[in-house]
Short mmCIF file of C-alpha atoms and ligand atoms in Angstrom, two decimals:
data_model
loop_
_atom_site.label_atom_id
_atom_site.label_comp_id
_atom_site.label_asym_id
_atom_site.label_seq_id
_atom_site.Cartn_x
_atom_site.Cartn_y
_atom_site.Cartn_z
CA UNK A 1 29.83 -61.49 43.98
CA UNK A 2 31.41 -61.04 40.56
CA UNK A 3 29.58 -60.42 37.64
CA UNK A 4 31.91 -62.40 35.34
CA UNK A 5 31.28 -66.93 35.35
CA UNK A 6 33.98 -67.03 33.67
CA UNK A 7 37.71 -65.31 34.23
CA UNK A 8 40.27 -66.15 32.08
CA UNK A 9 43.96 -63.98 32.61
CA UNK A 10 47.16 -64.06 31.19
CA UNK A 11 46.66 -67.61 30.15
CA UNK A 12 49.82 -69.10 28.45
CA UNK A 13 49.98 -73.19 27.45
CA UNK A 14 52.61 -74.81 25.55
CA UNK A 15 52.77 -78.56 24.11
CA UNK A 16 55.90 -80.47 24.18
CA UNK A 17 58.80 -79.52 26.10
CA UNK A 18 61.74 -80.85 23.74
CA UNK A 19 63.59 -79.16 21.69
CA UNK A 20 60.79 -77.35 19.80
CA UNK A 21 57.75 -77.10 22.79
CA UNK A 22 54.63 -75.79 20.75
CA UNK A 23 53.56 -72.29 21.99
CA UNK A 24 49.64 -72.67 21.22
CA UNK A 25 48.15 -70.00 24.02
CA UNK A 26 49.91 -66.86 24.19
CA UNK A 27 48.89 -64.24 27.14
CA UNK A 28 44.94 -64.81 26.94
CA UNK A 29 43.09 -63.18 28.68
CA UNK A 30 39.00 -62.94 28.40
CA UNK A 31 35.79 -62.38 30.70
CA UNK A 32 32.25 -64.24 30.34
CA UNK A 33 29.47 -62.39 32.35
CA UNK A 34 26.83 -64.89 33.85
CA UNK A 35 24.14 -65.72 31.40
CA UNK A 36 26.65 -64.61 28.10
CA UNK A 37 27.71 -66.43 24.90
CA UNK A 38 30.51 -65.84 24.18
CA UNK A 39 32.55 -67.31 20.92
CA UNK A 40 36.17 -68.27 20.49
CA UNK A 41 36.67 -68.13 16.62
CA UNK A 42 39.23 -68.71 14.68
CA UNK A 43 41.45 -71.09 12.62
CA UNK A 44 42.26 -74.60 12.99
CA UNK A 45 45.00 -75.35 15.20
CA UNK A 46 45.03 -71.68 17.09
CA UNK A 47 44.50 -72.97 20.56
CA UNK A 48 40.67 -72.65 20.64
CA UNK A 49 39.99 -76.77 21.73
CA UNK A 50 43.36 -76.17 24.55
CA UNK A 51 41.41 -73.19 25.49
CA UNK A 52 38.34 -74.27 26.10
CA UNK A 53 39.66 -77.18 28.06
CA UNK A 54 41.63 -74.98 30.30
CA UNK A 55 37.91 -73.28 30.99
CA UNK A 56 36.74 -76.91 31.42
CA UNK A 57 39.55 -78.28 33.92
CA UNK A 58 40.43 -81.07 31.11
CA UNK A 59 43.98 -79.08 31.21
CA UNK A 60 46.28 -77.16 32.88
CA UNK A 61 47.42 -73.85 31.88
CA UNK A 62 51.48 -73.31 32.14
CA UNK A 63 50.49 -70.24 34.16
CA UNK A 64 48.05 -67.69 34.44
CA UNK A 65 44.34 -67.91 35.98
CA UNK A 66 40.86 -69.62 35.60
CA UNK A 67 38.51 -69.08 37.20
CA UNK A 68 34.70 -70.02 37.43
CA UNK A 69 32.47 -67.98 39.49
CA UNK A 70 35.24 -66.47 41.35
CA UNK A 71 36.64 -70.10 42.21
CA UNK A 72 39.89 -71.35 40.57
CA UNK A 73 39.32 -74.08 38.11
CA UNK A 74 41.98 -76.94 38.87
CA UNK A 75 39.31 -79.92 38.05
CA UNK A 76 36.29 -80.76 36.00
CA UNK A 77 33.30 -80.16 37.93
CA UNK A 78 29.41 -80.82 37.42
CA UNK A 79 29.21 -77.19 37.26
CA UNK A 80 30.84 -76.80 33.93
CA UNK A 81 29.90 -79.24 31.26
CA UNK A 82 31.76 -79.54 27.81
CA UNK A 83 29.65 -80.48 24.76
CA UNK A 84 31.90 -82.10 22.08
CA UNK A 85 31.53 -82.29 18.10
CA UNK A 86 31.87 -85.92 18.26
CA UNK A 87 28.43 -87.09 19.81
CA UNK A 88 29.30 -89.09 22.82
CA UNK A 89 26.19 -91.54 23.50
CA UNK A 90 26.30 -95.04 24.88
CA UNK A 91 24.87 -96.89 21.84
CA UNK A 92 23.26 -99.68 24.25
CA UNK A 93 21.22 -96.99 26.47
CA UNK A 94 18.18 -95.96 25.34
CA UNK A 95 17.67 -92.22 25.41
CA UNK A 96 16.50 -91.55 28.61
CA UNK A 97 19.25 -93.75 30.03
CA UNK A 98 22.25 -91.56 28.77
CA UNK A 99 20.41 -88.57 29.71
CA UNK A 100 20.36 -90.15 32.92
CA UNK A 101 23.86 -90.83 32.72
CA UNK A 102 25.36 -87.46 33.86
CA UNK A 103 23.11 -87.79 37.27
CA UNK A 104 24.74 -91.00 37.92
CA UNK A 105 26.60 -89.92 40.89
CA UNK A 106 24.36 -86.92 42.17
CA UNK A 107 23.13 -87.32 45.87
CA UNK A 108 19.64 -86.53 44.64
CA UNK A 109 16.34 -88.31 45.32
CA UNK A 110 14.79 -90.65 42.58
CA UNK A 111 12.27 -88.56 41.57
CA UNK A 112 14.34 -85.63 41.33
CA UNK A 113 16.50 -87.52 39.04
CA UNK A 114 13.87 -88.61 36.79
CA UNK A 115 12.42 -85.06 37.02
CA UNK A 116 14.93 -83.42 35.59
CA UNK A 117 15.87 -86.18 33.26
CA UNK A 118 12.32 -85.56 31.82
CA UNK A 119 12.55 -81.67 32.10
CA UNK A 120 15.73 -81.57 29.73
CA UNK A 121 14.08 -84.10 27.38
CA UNK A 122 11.07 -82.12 26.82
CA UNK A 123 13.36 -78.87 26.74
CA UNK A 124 15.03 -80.30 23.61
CA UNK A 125 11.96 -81.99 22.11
CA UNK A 126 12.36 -85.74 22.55
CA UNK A 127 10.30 -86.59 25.14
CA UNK A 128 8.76 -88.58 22.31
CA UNK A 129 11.89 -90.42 21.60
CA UNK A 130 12.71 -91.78 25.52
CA UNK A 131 13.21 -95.88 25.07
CA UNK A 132 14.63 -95.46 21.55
CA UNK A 133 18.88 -96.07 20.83
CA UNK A 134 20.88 -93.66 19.27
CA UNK A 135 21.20 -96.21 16.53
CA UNK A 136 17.43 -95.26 15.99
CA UNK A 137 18.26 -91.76 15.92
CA UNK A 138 19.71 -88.44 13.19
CA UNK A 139 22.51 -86.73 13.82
CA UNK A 140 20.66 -83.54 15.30
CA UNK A 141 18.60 -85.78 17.39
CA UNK A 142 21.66 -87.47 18.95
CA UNK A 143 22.98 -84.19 19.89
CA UNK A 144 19.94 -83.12 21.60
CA UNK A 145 20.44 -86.23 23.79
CA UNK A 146 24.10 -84.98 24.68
CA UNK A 147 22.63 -81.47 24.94
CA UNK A 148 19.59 -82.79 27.28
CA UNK A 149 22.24 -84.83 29.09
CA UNK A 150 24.39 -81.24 29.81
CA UNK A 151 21.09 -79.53 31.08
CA UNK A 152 20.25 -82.44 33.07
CA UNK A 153 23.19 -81.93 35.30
CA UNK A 154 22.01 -78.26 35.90
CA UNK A 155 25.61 -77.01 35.20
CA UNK A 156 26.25 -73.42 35.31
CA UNK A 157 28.04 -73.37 32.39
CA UNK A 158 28.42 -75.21 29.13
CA UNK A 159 31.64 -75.71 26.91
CA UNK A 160 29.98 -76.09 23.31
CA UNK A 161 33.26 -77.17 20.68
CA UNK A 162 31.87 -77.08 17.55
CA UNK A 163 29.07 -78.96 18.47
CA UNK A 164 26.85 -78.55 15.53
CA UNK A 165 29.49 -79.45 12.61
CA UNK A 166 28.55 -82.89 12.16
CA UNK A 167 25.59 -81.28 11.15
CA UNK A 168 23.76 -80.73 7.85
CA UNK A 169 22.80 -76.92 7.84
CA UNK A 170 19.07 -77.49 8.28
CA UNK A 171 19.31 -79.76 11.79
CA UNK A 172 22.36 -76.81 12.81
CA UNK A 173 19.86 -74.41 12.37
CA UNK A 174 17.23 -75.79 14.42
CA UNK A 175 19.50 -76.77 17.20
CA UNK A 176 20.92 -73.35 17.13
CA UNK A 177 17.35 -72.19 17.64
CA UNK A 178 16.51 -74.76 20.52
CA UNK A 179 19.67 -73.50 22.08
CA UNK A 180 18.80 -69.97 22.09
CA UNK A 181 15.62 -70.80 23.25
CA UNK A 182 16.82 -73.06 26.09
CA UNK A 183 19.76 -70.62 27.11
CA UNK A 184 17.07 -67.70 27.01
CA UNK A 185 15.50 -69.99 29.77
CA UNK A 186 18.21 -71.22 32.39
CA UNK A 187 20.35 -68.21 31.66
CA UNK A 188 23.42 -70.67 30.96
CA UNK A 189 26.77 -69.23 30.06
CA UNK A 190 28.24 -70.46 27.33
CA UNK A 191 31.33 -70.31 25.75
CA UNK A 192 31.18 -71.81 22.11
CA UNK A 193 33.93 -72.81 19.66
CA UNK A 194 33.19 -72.38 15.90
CA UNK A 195 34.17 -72.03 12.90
CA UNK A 196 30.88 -71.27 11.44
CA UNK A 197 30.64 -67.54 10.85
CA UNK A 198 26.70 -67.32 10.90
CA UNK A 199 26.67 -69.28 13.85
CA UNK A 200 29.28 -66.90 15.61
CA UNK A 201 26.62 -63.99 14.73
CA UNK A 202 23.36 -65.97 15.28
CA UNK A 203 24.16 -67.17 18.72
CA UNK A 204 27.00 -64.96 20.63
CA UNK A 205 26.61 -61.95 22.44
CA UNK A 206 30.33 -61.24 21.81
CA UNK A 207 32.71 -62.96 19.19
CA UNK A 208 36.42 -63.30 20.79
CA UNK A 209 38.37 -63.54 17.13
CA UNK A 210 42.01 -65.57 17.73
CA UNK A 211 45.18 -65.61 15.72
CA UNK A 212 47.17 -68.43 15.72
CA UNK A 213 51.03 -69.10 15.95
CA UNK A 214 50.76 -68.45 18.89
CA UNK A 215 46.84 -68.49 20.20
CA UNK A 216 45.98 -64.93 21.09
CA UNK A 217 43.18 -62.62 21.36
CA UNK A 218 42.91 -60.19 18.51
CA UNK A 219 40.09 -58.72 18.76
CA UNK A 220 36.63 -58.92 20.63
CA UNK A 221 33.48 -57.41 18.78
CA UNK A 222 29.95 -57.04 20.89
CA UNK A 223 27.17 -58.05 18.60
CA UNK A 224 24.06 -55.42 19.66
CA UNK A 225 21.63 -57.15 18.22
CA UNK A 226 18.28 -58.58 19.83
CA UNK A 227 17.85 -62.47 19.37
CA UNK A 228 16.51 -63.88 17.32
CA UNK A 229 18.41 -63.00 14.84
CA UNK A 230 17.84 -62.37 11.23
CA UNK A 231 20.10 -64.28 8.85
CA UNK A 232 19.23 -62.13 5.91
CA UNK A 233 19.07 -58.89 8.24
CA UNK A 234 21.47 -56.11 6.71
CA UNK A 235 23.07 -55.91 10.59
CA UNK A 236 23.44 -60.11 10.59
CA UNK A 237 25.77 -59.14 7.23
CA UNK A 238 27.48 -55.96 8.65
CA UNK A 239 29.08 -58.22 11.73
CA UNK A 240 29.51 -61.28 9.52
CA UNK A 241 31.73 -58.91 7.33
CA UNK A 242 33.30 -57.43 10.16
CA UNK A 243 34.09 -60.49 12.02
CA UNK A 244 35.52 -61.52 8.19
CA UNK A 245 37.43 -58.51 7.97
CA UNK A 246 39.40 -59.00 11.24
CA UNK A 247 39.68 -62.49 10.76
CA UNK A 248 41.90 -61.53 7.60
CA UNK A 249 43.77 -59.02 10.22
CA UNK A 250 44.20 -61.84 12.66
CA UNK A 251 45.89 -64.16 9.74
CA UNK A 252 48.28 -61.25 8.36
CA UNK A 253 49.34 -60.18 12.36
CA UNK A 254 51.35 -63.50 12.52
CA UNK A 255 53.59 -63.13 15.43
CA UNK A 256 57.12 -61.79 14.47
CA UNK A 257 58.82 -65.42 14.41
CA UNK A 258 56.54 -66.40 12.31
CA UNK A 259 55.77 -63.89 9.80
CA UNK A 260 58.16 -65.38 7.26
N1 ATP B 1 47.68 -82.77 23.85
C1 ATP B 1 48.41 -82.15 22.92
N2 ATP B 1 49.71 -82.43 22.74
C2 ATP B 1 50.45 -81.78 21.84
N3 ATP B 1 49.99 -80.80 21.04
C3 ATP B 1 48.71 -80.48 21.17
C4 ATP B 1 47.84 -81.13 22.11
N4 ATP B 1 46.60 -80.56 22.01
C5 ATP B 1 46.70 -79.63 21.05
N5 ATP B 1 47.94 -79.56 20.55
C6 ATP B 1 48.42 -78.63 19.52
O1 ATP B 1 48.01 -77.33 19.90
C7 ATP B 1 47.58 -76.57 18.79
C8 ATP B 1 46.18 -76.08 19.02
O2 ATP B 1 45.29 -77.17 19.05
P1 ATP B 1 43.73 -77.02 19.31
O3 ATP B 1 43.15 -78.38 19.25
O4 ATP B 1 43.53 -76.25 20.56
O5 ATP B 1 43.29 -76.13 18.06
P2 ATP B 1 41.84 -75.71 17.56
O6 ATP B 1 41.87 -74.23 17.42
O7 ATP B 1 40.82 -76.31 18.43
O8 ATP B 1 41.79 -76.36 16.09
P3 ATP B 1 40.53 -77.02 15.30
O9 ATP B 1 39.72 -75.87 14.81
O10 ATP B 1 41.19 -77.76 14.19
O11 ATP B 1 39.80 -77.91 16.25
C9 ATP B 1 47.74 -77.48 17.58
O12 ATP B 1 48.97 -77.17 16.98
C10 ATP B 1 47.77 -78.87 18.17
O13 ATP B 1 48.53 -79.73 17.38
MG1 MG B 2 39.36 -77.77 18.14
#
């Protein structure tokens, strides 16, 4: 058994096949080790949504390999959830009914269903909240309906794309903290898009920094640091200016054709 959820290798994906096709993934290649978060960073446009939809099964990769838990990813499964910005709730079911949503076709009992229906309500706070409509609800609290709906379905891993930017910075902190919590319970992996820097070095064990033009790895940094993290910790600001400091690397390594 490998230690590694997640294998990405030699991933290349281009848009368009015209005249001009798009090159947005060039050669990328990364590892997630079961129970890791790890974050794809970097600028808009450099492949990081494509990517994580390759993880997901939402699209194909031109070549290369995925795979998830040593199986090759051609479709989304129930075993890998994706978590978008955009909060995705059925505005005429109540809260427990769109948790309930992503058990919809699971060959489970009743009781099982509304067991862990509950369990991922109370894991996110809301089991206060069950009959209301996401009319009725913030921003942070819809999320943790779409987050409670991901747990529900037990996945192995979650695909989290920016899902805290709708946010104002006091609800994205809080969530950031349920989701440590919550991921310090199931042992999730998850692989999380941002463009956030604190939230790259509050929540990820490792920070995968892209370029763009094409989508590549530049460089990977390991954050060492126990969690929870301190925000106003000298360490939090050594990787925040690190991950900084490559970032302006990544942006002045433009590949050859495009370094005009
Ligand atoms: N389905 C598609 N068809 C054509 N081009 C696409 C498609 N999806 C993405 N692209 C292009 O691929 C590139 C990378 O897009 P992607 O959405 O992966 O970037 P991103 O890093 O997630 O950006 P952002 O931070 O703005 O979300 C962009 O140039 C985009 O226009
Ligand atoms: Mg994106």
């Amino acid at each position: 058994m490998s230690e590694y959820m997640i294998e990405v290798t030699d991933v290349n994906k281009s848009f368009g096949n015209g005249a001009k096709p798009v090159h947005v993934l060039d050669n990328v290649s990364f590892r997630v080790k079961k129970g890791e978060i790890v974050t794809l960073f970097g600028k808009s446009g450099c492949g990081k949504s494509t990517m994580l939809n390759i993880v997901g099964g939402f699209e194909r990769a031109d070549n290369g390999d995925v795979m998830h838990d040593g199986h090759p990813v051609e479709r989304p499964t129930k075993r890998c959830v994706m978590l978008f910005q955009q909060i995705n709730l059925l505005p005429w079911r109540s809260v427990i009914k769109n948790v309930e949503l992503g058990l919809e076709e699971e060959k489970i009992s009743a009781e099982e269903k509304k067991e862990r229906v509950m369990d991922a309500l109370k894991l996110v706070g809301l089991e206060e909240h069950l009959n209301k409509f996401p009319h009725e609800l913030s921003g942070g609290m819809q999320q943790r309906v779409a987050i409670a709906r991901a747990l529900a379905i037990q996945p192995d891993v979650i695909l989290m794309d920016e899902p805290f930017a709708a946010l104002d910075s006091f609800n994205r902190y809080n969530l950031q903290n349920e989701l440590l919590r919550i991921q310090e319970k199931k042992k999730t992996t998850i692989v999380l898009v941002t463009h956030d820097i604190d939230e790259a070095v509050y929540l990820s064990d490792r920070v995968m920094i892209m370029s763009s033009h094409p989508g590549r790895i530049f460089k990977e940094i390991s954050i060492n640091q126990m969690k929870p993290r301190d925000r106003t910790h000298g360490d939090f600001q050594y990787y925040r200016k690190k991950i900084l400091e490559e970032f302006q690397l990544s942006d002045e390594q433009l590949a050859p054709e495009y370094n005009i």
